[in-house]
PDB file of C-alpha atoms in Angstrom:
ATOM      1  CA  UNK A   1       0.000   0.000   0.000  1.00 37.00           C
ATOM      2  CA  UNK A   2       1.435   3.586  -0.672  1.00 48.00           C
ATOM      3  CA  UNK A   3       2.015   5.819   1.682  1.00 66.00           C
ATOM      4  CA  UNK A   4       0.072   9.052   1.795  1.00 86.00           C
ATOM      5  CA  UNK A   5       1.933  11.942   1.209  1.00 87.00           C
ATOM      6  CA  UNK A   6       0.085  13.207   4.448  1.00 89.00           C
ATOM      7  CA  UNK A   7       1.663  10.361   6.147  1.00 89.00           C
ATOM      8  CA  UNK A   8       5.182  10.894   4.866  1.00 91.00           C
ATOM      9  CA  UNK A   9       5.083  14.863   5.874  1.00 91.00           C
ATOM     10  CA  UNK A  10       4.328  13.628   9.254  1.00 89.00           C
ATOM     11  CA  UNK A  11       7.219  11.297   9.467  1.00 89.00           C
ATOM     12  CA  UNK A  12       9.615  14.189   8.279  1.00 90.00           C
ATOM     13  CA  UNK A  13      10.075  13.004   4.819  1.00 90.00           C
ATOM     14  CA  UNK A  14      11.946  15.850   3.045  1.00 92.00           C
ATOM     15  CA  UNK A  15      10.918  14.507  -0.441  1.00 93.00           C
ATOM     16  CA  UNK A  16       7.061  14.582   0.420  1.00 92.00           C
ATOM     17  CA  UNK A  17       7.843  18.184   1.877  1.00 93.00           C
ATOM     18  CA  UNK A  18       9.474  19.025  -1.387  1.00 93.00           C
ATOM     19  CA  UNK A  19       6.280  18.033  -3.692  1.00 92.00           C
ATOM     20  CA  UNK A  20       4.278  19.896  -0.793  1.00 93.00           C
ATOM     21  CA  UNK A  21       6.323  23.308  -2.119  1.00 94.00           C
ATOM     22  CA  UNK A  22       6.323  22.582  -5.417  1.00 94.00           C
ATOM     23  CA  UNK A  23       2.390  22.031  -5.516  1.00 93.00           C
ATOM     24  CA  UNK A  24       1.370  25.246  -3.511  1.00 95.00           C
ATOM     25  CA  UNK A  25       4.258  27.527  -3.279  1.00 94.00           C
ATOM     26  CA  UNK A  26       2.853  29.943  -5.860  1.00 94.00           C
ATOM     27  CA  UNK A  27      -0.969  29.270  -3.886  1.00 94.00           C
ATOM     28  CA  UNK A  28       0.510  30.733  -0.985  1.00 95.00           C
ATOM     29  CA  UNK A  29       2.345  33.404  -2.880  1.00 94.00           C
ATOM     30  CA  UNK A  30      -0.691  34.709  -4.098  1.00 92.00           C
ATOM     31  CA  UNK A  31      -2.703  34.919  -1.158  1.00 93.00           C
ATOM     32  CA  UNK A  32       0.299  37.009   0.562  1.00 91.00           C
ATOM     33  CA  UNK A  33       0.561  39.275  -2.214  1.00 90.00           C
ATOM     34  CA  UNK A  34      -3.114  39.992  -2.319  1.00 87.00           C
ATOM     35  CA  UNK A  35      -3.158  40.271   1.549  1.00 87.00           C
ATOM     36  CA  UNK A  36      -0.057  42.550   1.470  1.00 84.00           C
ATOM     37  CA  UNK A  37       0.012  44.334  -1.669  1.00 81.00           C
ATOM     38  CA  UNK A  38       3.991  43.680  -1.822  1.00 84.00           C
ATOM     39  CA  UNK A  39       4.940  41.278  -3.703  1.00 86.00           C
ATOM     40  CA  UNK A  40       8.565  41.112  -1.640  1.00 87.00           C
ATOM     41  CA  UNK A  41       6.960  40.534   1.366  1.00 88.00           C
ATOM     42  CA  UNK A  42       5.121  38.058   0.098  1.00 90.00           C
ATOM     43  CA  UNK A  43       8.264  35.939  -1.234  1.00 92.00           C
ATOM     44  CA  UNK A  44       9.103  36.309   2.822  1.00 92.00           C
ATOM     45  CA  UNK A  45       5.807  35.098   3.787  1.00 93.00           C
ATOM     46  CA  UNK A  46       6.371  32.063   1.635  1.00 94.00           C
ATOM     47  CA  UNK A  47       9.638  30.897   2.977  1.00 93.00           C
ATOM     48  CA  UNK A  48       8.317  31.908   6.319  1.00 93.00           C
ATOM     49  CA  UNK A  49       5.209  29.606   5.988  1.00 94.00           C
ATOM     50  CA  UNK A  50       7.002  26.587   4.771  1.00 94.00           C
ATOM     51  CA  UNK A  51       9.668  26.964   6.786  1.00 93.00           C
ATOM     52  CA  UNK A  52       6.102  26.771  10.103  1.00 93.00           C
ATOM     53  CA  UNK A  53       4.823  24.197   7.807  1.00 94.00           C
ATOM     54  CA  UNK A  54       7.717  22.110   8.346  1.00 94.00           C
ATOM     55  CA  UNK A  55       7.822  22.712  11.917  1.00 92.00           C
ATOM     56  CA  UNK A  56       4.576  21.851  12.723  1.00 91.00           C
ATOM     57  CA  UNK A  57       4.232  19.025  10.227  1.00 90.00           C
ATOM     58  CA  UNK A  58       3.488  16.300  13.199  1.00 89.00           C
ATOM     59  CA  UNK A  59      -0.192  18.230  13.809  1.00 87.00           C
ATOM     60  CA  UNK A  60      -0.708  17.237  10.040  1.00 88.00           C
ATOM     61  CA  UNK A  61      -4.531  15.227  10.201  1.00 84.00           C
ATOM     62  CA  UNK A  62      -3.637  11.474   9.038  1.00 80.00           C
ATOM     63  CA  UNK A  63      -6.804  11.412   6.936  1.00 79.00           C
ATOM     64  CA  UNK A  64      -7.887  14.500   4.242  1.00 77.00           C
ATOM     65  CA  UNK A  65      -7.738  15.968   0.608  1.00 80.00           C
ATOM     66  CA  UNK A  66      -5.799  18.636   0.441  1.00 86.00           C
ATOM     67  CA  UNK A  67      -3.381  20.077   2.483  1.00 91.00           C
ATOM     68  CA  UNK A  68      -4.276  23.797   0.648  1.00 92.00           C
ATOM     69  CA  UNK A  69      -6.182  24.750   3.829  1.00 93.00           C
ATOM     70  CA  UNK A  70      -3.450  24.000   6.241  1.00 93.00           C
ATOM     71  CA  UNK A  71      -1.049  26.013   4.207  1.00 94.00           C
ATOM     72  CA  UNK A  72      -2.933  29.005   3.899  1.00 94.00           C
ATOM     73  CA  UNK A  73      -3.961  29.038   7.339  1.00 94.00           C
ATOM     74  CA  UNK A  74      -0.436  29.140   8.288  1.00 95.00           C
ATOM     75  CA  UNK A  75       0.466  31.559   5.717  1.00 94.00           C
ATOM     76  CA  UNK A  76      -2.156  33.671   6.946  1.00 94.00           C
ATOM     77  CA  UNK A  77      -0.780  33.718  10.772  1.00 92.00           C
ATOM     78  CA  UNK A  78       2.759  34.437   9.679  1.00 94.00           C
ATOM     79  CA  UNK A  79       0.846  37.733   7.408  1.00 92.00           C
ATOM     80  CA  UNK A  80      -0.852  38.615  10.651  1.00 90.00           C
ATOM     81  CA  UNK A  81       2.565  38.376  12.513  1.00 88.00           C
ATOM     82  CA  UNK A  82       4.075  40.682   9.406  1.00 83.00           C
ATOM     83  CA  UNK A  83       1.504  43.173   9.984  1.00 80.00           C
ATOM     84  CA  UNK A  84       2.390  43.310  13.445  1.00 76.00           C
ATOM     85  CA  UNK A  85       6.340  44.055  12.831  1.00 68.00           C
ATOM     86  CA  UNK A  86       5.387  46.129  10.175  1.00 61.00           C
ATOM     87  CA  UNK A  87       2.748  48.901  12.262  1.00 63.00           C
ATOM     88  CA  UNK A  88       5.882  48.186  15.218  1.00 64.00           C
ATOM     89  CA  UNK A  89       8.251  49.764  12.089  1.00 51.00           C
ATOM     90  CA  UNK A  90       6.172  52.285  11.195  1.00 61.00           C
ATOM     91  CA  UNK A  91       5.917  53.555  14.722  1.00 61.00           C
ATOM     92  CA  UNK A  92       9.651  53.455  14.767  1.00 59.00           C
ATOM     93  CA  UNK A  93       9.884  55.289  11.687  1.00 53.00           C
ATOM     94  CA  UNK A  94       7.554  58.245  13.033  1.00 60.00           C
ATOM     95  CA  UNK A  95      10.029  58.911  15.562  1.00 59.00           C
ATOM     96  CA  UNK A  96      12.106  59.994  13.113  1.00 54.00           C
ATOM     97  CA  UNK A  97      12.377  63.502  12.133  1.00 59.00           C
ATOM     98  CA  UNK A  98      10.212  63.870   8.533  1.00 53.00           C
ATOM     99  CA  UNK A  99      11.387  64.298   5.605  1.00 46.00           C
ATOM    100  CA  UNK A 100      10.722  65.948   1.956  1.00 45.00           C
ATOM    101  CA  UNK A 101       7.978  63.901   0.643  1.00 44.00           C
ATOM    102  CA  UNK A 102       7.840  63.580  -3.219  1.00 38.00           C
ATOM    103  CA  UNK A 103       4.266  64.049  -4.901  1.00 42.00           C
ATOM    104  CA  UNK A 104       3.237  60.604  -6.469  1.00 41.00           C
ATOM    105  CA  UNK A 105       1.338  61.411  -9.457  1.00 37.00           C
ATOM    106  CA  UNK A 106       0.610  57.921 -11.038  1.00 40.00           C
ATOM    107  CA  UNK A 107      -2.442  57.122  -8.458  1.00 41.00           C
ATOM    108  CA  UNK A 108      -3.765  60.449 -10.181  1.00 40.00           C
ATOM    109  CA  UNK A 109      -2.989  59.385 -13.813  1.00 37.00           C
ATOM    110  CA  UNK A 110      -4.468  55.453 -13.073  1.00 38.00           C
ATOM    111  CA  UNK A 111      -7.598  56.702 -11.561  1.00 38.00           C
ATOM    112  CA  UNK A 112      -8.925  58.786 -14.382  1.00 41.00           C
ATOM    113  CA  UNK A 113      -9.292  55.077 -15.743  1.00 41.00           C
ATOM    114  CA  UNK A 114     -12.816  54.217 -14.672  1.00 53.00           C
ATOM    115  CA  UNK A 115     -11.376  49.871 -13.539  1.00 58.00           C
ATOM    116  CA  UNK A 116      -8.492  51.170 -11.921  1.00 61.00           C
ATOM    117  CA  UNK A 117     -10.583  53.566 -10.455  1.00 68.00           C
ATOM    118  CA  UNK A 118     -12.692  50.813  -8.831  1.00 69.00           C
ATOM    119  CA  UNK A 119      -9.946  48.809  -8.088  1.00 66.00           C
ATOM    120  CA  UNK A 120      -7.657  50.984  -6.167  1.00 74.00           C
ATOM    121  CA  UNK A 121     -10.945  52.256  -4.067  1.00 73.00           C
ATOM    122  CA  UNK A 122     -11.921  48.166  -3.207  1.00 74.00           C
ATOM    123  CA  UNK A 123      -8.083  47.450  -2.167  1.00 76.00           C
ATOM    124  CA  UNK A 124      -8.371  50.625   0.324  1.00 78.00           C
ATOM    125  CA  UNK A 125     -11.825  49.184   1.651  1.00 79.00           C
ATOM    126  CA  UNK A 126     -10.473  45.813   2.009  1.00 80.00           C
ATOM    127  CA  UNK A 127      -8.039  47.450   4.686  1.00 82.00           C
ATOM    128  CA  UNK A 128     -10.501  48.807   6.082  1.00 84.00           C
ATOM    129  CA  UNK A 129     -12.213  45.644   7.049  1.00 85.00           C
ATOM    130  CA  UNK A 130     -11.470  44.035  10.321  1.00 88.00           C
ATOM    131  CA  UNK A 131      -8.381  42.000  10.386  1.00 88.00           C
ATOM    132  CA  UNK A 132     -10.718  38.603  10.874  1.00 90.00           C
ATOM    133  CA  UNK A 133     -13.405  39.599   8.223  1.00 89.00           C
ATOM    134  CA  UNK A 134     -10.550  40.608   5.882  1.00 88.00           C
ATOM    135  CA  UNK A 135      -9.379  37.084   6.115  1.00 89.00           C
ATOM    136  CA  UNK A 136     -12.339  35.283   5.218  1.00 92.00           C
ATOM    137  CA  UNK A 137     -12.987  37.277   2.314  1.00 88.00           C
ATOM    138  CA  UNK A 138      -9.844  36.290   0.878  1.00 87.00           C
ATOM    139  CA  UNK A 139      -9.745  32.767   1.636  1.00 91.00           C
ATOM    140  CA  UNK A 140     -13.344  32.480   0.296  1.00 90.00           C
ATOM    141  CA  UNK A 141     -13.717  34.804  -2.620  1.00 86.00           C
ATOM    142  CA  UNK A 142      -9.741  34.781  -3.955  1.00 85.00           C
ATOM    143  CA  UNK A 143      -8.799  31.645  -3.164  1.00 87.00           C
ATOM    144  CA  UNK A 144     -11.538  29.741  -3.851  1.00 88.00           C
ATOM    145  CA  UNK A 145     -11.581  27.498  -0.328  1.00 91.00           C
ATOM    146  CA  UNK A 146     -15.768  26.631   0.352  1.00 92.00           C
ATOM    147  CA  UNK A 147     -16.361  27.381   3.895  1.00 93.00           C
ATOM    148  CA  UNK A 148     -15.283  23.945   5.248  1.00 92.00           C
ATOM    149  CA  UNK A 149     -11.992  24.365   4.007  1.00 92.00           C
ATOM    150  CA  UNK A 150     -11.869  28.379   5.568  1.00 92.00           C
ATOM    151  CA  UNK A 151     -12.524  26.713   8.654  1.00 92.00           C
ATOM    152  CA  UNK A 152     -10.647  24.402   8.667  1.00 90.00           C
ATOM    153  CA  UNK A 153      -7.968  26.807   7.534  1.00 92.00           C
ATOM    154  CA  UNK A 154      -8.469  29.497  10.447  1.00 92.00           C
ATOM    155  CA  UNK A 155      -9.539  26.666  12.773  1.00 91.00           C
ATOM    156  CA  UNK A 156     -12.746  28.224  13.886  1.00 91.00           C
ATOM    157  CA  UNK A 157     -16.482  27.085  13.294  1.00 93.00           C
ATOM    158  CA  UNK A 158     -18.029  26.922   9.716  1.00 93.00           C
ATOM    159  CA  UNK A 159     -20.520  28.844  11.673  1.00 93.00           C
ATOM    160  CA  UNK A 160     -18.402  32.010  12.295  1.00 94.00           C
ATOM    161  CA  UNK A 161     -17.446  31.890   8.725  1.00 93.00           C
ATOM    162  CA  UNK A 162     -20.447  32.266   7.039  1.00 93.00           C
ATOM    163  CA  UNK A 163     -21.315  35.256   9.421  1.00 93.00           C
ATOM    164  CA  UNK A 164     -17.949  36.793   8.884  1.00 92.00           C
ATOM    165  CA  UNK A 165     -17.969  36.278   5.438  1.00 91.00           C
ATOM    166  CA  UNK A 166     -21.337  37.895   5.598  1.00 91.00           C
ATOM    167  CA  UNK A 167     -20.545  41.089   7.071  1.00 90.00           C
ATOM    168  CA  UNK A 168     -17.370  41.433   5.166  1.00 89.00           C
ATOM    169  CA  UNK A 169     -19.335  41.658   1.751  1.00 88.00           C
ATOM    170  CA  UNK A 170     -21.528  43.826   2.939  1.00 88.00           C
ATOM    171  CA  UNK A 171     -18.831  46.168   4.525  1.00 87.00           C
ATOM    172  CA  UNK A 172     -17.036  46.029   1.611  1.00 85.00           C
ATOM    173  CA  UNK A 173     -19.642  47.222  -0.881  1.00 86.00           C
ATOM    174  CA  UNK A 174     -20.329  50.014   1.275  1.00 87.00           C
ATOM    175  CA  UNK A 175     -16.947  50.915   1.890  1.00 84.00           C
ATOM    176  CA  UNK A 176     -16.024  50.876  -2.020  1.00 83.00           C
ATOM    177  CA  UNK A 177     -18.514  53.270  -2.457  1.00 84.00           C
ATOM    178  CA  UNK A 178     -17.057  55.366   0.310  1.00 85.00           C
ATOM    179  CA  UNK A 179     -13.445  55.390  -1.043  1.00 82.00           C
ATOM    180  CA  UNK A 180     -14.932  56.330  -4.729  1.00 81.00           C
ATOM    181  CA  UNK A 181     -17.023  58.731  -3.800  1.00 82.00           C
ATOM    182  CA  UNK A 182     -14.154  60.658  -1.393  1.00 82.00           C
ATOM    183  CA  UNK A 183     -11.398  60.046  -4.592  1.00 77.00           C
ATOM    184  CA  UNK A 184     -14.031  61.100  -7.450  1.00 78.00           C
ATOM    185  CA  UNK A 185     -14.726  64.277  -4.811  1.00 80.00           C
ATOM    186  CA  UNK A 186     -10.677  64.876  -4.488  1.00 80.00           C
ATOM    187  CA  UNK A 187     -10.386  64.725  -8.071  1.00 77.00           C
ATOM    188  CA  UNK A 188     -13.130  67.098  -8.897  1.00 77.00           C
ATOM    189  CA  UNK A 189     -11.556  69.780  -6.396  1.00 80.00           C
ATOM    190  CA  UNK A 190      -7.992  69.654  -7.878  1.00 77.00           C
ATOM    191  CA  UNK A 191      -9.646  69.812 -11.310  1.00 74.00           C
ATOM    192  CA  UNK A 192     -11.467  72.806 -10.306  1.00 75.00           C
ATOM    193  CA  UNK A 193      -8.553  74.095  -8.851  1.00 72.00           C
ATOM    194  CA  UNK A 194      -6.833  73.933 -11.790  1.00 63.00           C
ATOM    195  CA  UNK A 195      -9.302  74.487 -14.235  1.00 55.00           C
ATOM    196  CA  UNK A 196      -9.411  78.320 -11.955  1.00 52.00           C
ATOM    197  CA  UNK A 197      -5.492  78.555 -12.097  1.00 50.00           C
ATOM    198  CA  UNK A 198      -5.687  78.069 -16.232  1.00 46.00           C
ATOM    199  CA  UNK A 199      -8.749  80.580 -16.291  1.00 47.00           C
ATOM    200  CA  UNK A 200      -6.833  83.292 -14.366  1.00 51.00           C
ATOM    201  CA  UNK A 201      -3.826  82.586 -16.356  1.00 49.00           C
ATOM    202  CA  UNK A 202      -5.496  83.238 -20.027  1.00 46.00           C
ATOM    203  CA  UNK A 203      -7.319  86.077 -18.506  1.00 49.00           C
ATOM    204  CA  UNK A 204      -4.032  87.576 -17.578  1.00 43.00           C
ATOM    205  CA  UNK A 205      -2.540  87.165 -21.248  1.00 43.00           C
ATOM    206  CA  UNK A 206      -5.740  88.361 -22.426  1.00 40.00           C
ATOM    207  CA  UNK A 207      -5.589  91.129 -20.546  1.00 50.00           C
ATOM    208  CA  UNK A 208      -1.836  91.764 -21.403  1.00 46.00           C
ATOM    209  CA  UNK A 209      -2.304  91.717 -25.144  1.00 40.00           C
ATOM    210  CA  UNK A 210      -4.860  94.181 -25.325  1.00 43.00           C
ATOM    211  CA  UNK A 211      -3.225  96.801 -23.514  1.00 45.00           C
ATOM    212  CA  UNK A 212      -0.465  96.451 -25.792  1.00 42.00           C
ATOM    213  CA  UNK A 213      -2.275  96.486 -28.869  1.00 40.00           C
ATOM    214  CA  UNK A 214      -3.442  99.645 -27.472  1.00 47.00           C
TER     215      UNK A 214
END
């Protein structure tokens, strides 16, 4: 009888482990970058979670399909844990004293673009969520996991999922709309801003030329 490959990561079997990394390595790299946004720390959140994995390969279940769940509930601790060190950095960094911030214009230039546009405004509302709703929502709806496996995967009642998942749709839609309608609003005011600067500016050549036709 073979051995199941859940079997042979129990005993420690470095091969099985291999064919473990091989099959969901970019799984897991995907759910870190969409949880992070960076696609560096997500590369660290990969060897991070493999590198748990391996530790804790003895609380593997004997019996199960995949081991996709397992691995991205991992992966998702060791994001929570990056969050952590990361608000513990920025708090650091604030200590600091500032320094000459350079405008970014290309957040301007991708939002006249009506997808961008929506996109940009959903990834600020999905920070927005709470941590645990946030979660959900990504193992569900991006990775594709049914709510068995999300529980599994977070290790808390099917139950809780459903209701979490729940509320974080909900949020979300309403916070999308939020985030447009505060960037569409933003964008109106520098146009008009501008749109006065121009105005004063032709009005001044305008102005200028007559007097010396005169």
């Amino acid at each position: 009888m073979e051995i199941s490959i859940r079997a042979r990561i129990r005993a420690g079997d470095a091969v099985a482990f291999g064919q473990l990394f091989e099959e969901h390595a970019r799984v897991v790299h995907r759910h870190a970058a969409r949880m992070t946004g960076d696609r560096t720390v997500a590369e660290d959140v990969v060897s991070l979670t493999f590198l748990e994995a391996w530790r804790l390969r003895a609380g593997v279940a004997p019996e199960g399909e995949s081991l996709r769940p397992w691995l991205l509930g991992i992966a998702t601790n060791v994001i929570r844990n990056t969050r952590r060190a990361a608000r513990r950095h920025q708090k650091a960094l604030a200590k600091l004293p500032p320094h000459e911030v350079v405008p970014d214009f290309a957040a301007e230039l991708t939002g006249r673009i009506a997808d961008a546009e929506q996109l940009m405004a959903a990834k600020a509302a999905l920070e927005r969520l709470r941590p645990a709703e946030r979660e959900v929502f990504a193992l569900y709806v991006w990775e594709g996991l049914d709510h068995a496996a999300v529980a599994e995967a977070l290790g808390k009642p099917v139950g809780t999922v459903r209701s979490r998942l729940s509320r974080a749709r909900a949020r979300l839609r309403e916070l999308t709309d939020q985030e447009l309608a505060r960037e569409r609003a933003e964008r109106s005011t520098q146009r008009r801003s501008g749109s006065g600067q121009l105005t004063g500016d032709r009005a001044l050549a305008v102005r200028s030329t007559k007097e010396t036709i005169r």
